[in-house]
mmCIF file of C-alpha atoms in Angstrom:
data_model
loop_
_atom_site.group_PDB
_atom_site.id
_atom_site.type_symbol
_atom_site.label_atom_id
_atom_site.label_comp_id
_atom_site.label_asym_id
_atom_site.label_seq_id
_atom_site.Cartn_x
_atom_site.Cartn_y
_atom_site.Cartn_z
ATOM 1 C CA MET O 204 160.814 72.122 156.507
ATOM 2 C CA GLN O 205 160.411 69.855 153.552
ATOM 3 C CA THR O 206 160.530 66.113 154.039
ATOM 4 C CA ALA O 207 161.332 64.587 150.686
ATOM 5 C CA PHE O 208 161.416 61.116 149.198
ATOM 6 C CA LEU O 209 164.060 60.681 146.553
ATOM 7 C CA ILE O 210 163.401 57.896 144.060
ATOM 8 C CA THR O 211 166.687 56.734 142.543
ATOM 9 C CA ALA O 212 165.823 55.811 139.020
ATOM 10 C CA ARG O 213 167.454 54.949 135.670
ATOM 11 C CA LEU O 214 166.400 53.017 132.554
ATOM 12 C CA LYS O 215 169.661 51.228 131.851
ATOM 13 C CA SER O 216 168.709 47.761 133.101
ATOM 14 C CA LYS O 217 169.938 44.962 130.798
ATOM 15 C CA ARG O 218 168.384 41.966 132.505
ATOM 16 C CA LEU O 219 164.878 43.485 132.248
ATOM 17 C CA PRO O 220 165.063 46.544 129.919
ATOM 18 C CA LYS O 221 163.119 49.644 131.079
ATOM 19 C CA LYS O 222 161.677 47.539 133.855
ATOM 20 C CA ILE O 223 160.247 50.411 135.931
ATOM 21 C CA LEU O 224 158.207 51.521 132.872
ATOM 22 C CA MET O 225 156.557 48.072 132.568
ATOM 23 C CA GLU O 226 152.835 48.442 132.991
ATOM 24 C CA VAL O 227 150.439 47.062 135.542
ATOM 25 C CA GLN O 228 146.779 48.106 135.567
ATOM 26 C CA SER O 229 147.567 50.368 132.618
ATOM 27 C CA LYS O 230 150.183 52.373 134.506
ATOM 28 C CA PRO O 231 154.028 52.206 134.622
ATOM 29 C CA LEU O 232 155.224 50.569 137.813
ATOM 30 C CA ILE O 233 157.109 53.763 138.778
ATOM 31 C CA VAL O 234 153.761 55.642 138.702
ATOM 32 C CA HIS O 235 152.299 53.081 141.076
ATOM 33 C CA MET O 236 155.294 53.654 143.332
ATOM 34 C CA ILE O 237 154.800 57.395 143.223
ATOM 35 C CA ASN O 238 151.142 57.004 144.101
ATOM 36 C CA ARG O 239 152.012 54.780 147.031
ATOM 37 C CA ILE O 240 154.582 57.270 148.385
ATOM 38 C CA LYS O 241 151.933 60.001 148.189
ATOM 39 C CA TYR O 242 150.029 58.189 150.906
ATOM 40 C CA ALA O 243 152.910 58.673 153.376
ATOM 41 C CA LYS O 244 151.801 61.444 155.775
ATOM 42 C CA LYS O 245 155.372 62.539 156.586
ATOM 43 C CA ILE O 246 156.318 63.178 152.902
ATOM 44 C CA ASN O 247 155.564 66.515 151.320
ATOM 45 C CA LYS O 248 157.896 66.325 148.318
ATOM 46 C CA ILE O 249 158.692 63.475 145.914
ATOM 47 C CA ILE O 250 161.717 63.733 143.619
ATOM 48 C CA ILE O 251 162.766 61.403 140.806
ATOM 49 C CA CYS O 252 166.566 61.399 140.985
ATOM 50 C CA THR O 253 167.850 60.308 137.592
ATOM 51 C CA SER O 254 170.751 60.944 135.239
ATOM 52 C CA THR O 255 171.482 63.360 132.415
ATOM 53 C CA HIS O 256 171.611 60.502 129.880
ATOM 54 C CA GLU O 257 169.013 60.849 127.145
ATOM 55 C CA GLN O 258 167.726 57.355 127.737
ATOM 56 C CA ASP O 259 166.340 58.642 131.046
ATOM 57 C CA ASN O 260 164.248 61.378 129.387
ATOM 58 C CA PRO O 261 161.014 59.416 129.912
ATOM 59 C CA LEU O 262 161.515 59.662 133.682
ATOM 60 C CA GLU O 263 161.548 63.467 133.488
ATOM 61 C CA GLU O 264 158.376 63.336 131.453
ATOM 62 C CA ILE O 265 156.756 61.090 134.039
ATOM 63 C CA ALA O 266 157.741 63.452 136.869
ATOM 64 C CA LYS O 267 156.158 66.368 134.996
ATOM 65 C CA LYS O 268 153.005 64.397 134.235
ATOM 66 C CA GLU O 269 152.615 63.223 137.836
ATOM 67 C CA LYS O 270 153.355 66.778 139.120
ATOM 68 C CA ILE O 271 156.375 65.821 141.166
ATOM 69 C CA ASP O 272 159.914 67.136 141.137
ATOM 70 C CA PHE O 273 162.966 65.681 139.370
ATOM 71 C CA TYR O 274 166.721 66.127 139.313
ATOM 72 C CA ARG O 275 169.125 64.960 136.665
ATOM 73 C CA GLY O 276 172.749 64.457 137.658
ATOM 74 C CA SER O 277 175.701 62.031 137.397
ATOM 75 C CA GLU O 278 175.065 58.804 135.457
ATOM 76 C CA ASN O 279 177.139 56.498 137.609
ATOM 77 C CA ASP O 280 177.855 58.346 140.849
ATOM 78 C CA VAL O 281 174.534 57.798 142.629
ATOM 79 C CA LEU O 282 175.808 59.265 145.923
ATOM 80 C CA GLN O 283 176.851 62.517 144.232
ATOM 81 C CA ARG O 284 173.532 62.629 142.432
ATOM 82 C CA LEU O 285 171.640 62.244 145.652
ATOM 83 C CA LEU O 286 173.777 64.907 147.343
ATOM 84 C CA ASP O 287 173.302 67.377 144.480
ATOM 85 C CA THR O 288 169.531 66.737 144.607
ATOM 86 C CA ALA O 289 169.448 67.329 148.371
ATOM 87 C CA LYS O 290 171.392 70.568 148.028
ATOM 88 C CA LYS O 291 169.168 71.857 145.184
ATOM 89 C CA PHE O 292 166.054 71.295 147.259
ATOM 90 C CA ASN O 293 167.680 72.464 150.569
ATOM 91 C CA LEU O 294 167.160 69.168 152.435
ATOM 92 C CA ASN O 295 168.726 68.244 155.792
ATOM 93 C CA TYR O 296 167.709 64.548 155.355
ATOM 94 C CA PHE O 297 165.607 62.545 153.016
ATOM 95 C CA ALA O 298 163.953 59.119 152.540
ATOM 96 C CA ASN O 299 165.204 57.070 149.636
ATOM 97 C CA ILE O 300 164.871 53.788 147.789
ATOM 98 C CA THR O 301 165.424 52.648 144.221
ATOM 99 C CA ALA O 302 162.589 52.665 141.668
ATOM 100 C CA ASP O 303 162.761 48.874 141.207
ATOM 101 C CA ILE O 304 160.994 48.411 144.561
ATOM 102 C CA PRO O 305 157.470 49.543 143.606
ATOM 103 C CA LEU O 306 155.810 47.851 146.615
ATOM 104 C CA ILE O 307 156.967 50.586 148.945
ATOM 105 C CA ASP O 308 154.744 50.796 152.070
ATOM 106 C CA PRO O 309 153.672 54.354 153.001
ATOM 107 C CA SER O 310 153.199 53.393 156.641
ATOM 108 C CA LEU O 311 156.743 52.109 156.808
ATOM 109 C CA ILE O 312 157.994 55.348 155.182
ATOM 110 C CA ASP O 313 156.231 57.265 158.054
ATOM 111 C CA GLN O 314 157.616 54.895 160.684
ATOM 112 C CA SER O 315 161.156 55.329 159.277
ATOM 113 C CA LEU O 316 160.954 59.104 159.358
ATOM 114 C CA ILE O 317 159.395 59.237 162.836
ATOM 115 C CA GLU O 318 162.226 57.065 164.170
ATOM 116 C CA TYR O 319 164.847 59.002 162.281
ATOM 117 C CA GLU O 320 163.578 62.319 163.690
ATOM 118 C CA LYS O 321 163.879 60.928 167.218
ATOM 119 C CA ILE O 322 167.531 59.907 167.022
ATOM 120 C CA HIS O 323 169.041 61.582 163.894
ATOM 121 C CA PRO O 324 171.427 58.812 162.875
ATOM 122 C CA ASP O 325 173.803 59.191 159.904
ATOM 123 C CA LEU O 326 171.754 56.589 158.119
ATOM 124 C CA LEU O 327 168.591 54.647 158.905
ATOM 125 C CA VAL O 328 168.195 51.285 157.134
ATOM 126 C CA PRO O 329 165.504 48.641 157.199
ATOM 127 C CA GLU O 330 165.867 45.517 159.347
ATOM 128 C CA THR O 331 167.176 42.409 157.590
ATOM 129 C CA TYR O 332 164.531 40.510 155.603
ATOM 130 C CA SER O 333 162.066 43.419 155.866
ATOM 131 C CA PHE O 334 160.234 44.623 152.745
ATOM 132 C CA GLY O 335 158.353 47.784 151.846
ATOM 133 C CA SER O 336 160.634 50.092 153.860
ATOM 134 C CA CYS O 337 163.224 52.678 152.889
ATOM 135 C CA MET O 338 166.451 54.380 153.829
ATOM 136 C CA VAL O 339 166.675 57.753 155.541
ATOM 137 C CA ILE O 340 169.915 59.661 154.892
ATOM 138 C CA LYS O 341 171.409 62.648 156.735
ATOM 139 C CA VAL O 342 172.673 65.036 154.113
ATOM 140 C CA SER O 343 175.670 66.291 156.117
ATOM 141 C CA SER O 344 176.839 62.646 156.468
ATOM 142 C CA LEU O 345 176.258 62.020 152.788
ATOM 143 C CA GLU O 346 178.439 65.074 152.045
ATOM 144 C CA LYS O 347 181.278 63.626 154.166
ATOM 145 C CA VAL O 348 181.048 60.334 152.275
ATOM 146 C CA CYS O 349 181.198 62.107 148.912
ATOM 147 C CA LYS O 350 184.295 64.032 149.970
ATOM 148 C CA ILE O 351 186.128 60.907 151.174
ATOM 149 C CA LYS O 352 185.110 58.300 148.644
ATOM 150 C CA LYS O 353 187.487 57.548 145.712
ATOM 151 C CA GLU O 354 185.127 55.619 143.493
ATOM 152 C CA ILE O 355 182.874 57.132 140.882
ATOM 153 C CA ASN O 356 180.531 54.145 140.382
ATOM 154 C CA THR O 357 178.464 54.224 143.563
ATOM 155 C CA GLU O 358 175.314 52.363 142.467
ATOM 156 C CA THR O 359 175.769 50.013 145.452
ATOM 157 C CA TRP O 360 176.517 52.603 148.062
ATOM 158 C CA LEU O 361 175.723 51.213 151.529
ATOM 159 C CA LYS O 362 179.358 50.104 151.907
ATOM 160 C CA PHE O 363 180.558 53.731 151.782
ATOM 161 C CA PHE O 364 178.543 54.556 154.878
ATOM 162 C CA LYS O 365 179.556 51.378 156.678
ATOM 163 C CA SER O 366 183.238 52.170 156.100
ATOM 164 C CA GLN O 367 182.943 55.344 158.208
ATOM 165 C CA LYS O 368 183.672 54.082 161.727
ATOM 166 C CA SER O 369 182.301 57.276 163.359
ATOM 167 C CA PHE O 370 178.886 56.989 161.646
ATOM 168 C CA TYR O 371 175.848 55.731 163.466
ATOM 169 C CA ILE O 372 173.747 53.423 161.264
ATOM 170 C CA HIS O 373 170.431 52.619 162.821
ATOM 171 C CA ARG O 374 168.345 49.552 161.845
ATOM 172 C CA LEU O 375 164.601 50.003 161.781
ATOM 173 C CA LYS O 376 162.757 47.173 163.444
ATOM 174 C CA VAL O 377 159.513 46.159 161.761
ATOM 175 C CA THR O 378 156.656 43.779 162.694
ATOM 176 C CA ASN O 379 156.729 40.177 161.576
ATOM 177 C CA GLU O 380 154.129 40.929 158.854
ATOM 178 C CA ASN O 381 156.651 43.248 157.200
ATOM 179 C CA LYS O 382 159.508 40.795 156.933
ATOM 180 C CA HIS O 383 160.038 37.454 155.297
ATOM 181 C CA LYS O 384 163.198 35.521 154.779
ATOM 182 C CA PHE O 385 162.495 34.482 151.191
ATOM 183 C CA LEU O 386 159.974 36.964 149.821
ATOM 184 C CA LYS O 387 161.426 39.076 147.005
ATOM 185 C CA THR O 388 159.696 42.334 146.135
ATOM 186 C CA SER O 389 162.382 43.992 143.982
ATOM 187 C CA LEU O 390 162.007 44.009 140.219
ATOM 188 C CA ASP O 391 164.952 42.343 138.525
ATOM 189 C CA TYR O 392 163.706 39.436 136.405
ATOM 190 C CA PRO O 393 160.594 38.551 134.362
ATOM 191 C CA GLU O 394 159.323 36.360 137.211
ATOM 192 C CA ASP O 395 159.471 39.323 139.572
ATOM 193 C CA TYR O 396 157.237 41.255 137.227
ATOM 194 C CA THR O 397 154.775 38.365 137.114
ATOM 195 C CA PHE O 398 154.709 38.252 140.911
ATOM 196 C CA ILE O 399 154.332 42.021 141.352
ATOM 197 C CA LYS O 400 151.647 42.174 138.645
ATOM 198 C CA ARG O 401 149.687 39.431 140.447
ATOM 199 C CA ILE O 402 149.777 41.418 143.666
ATOM 200 C CA PHE O 403 148.494 44.546 141.995
ATOM 201 C CA ASP O 404 145.865 42.591 140.035
ATOM 202 C CA GLU O 405 144.564 40.998 143.294
ATOM 203 C CA LEU O 406 144.773 44.020 145.570
ATOM 204 C CA TYR O 407 144.656 47.159 143.371
ATOM 205 C CA GLU O 408 141.197 48.275 144.404
#
């Protein structure tokens, strides 16, 4: 059975335009992210999950160049796009995070999937203040959410799972070295890029 990591990615950011294509060590940040995910032993398929909008064409090209899969679906309905991707690739569950978190930790991806496979919750989410981890989503539960939800703009989608009282949402506990109350590893502002670039420059080798 395939265990896939779906990278939710678009190039529509206004605060930091095309932020996931910004380069560090002569590579776009999303390529660094892909390379880090490849180190996860539990993952045997990586899929860039983007939209059909022409501005996202570079993401398809990156997927082809990096020899990974891609799926192009709804522009605004992220949940439906994820579901359509999962169905296309015949997935029962998948790991997921957005492309603006390039410092994903392959060991935490494996830890998340190992724990998910023990208990099979509707959704596995990282512990509060943790960094480098990911979500794991059960496809049958995602399908239920997509049938019930009334909104089309689902970029911020955790609330749709939390609203289902019958769902079991499991929080992954991580070690103290993988959590910090104030450390920010997502890419939203120029200062985030400066910080992430410094990390790669110091630790890349």
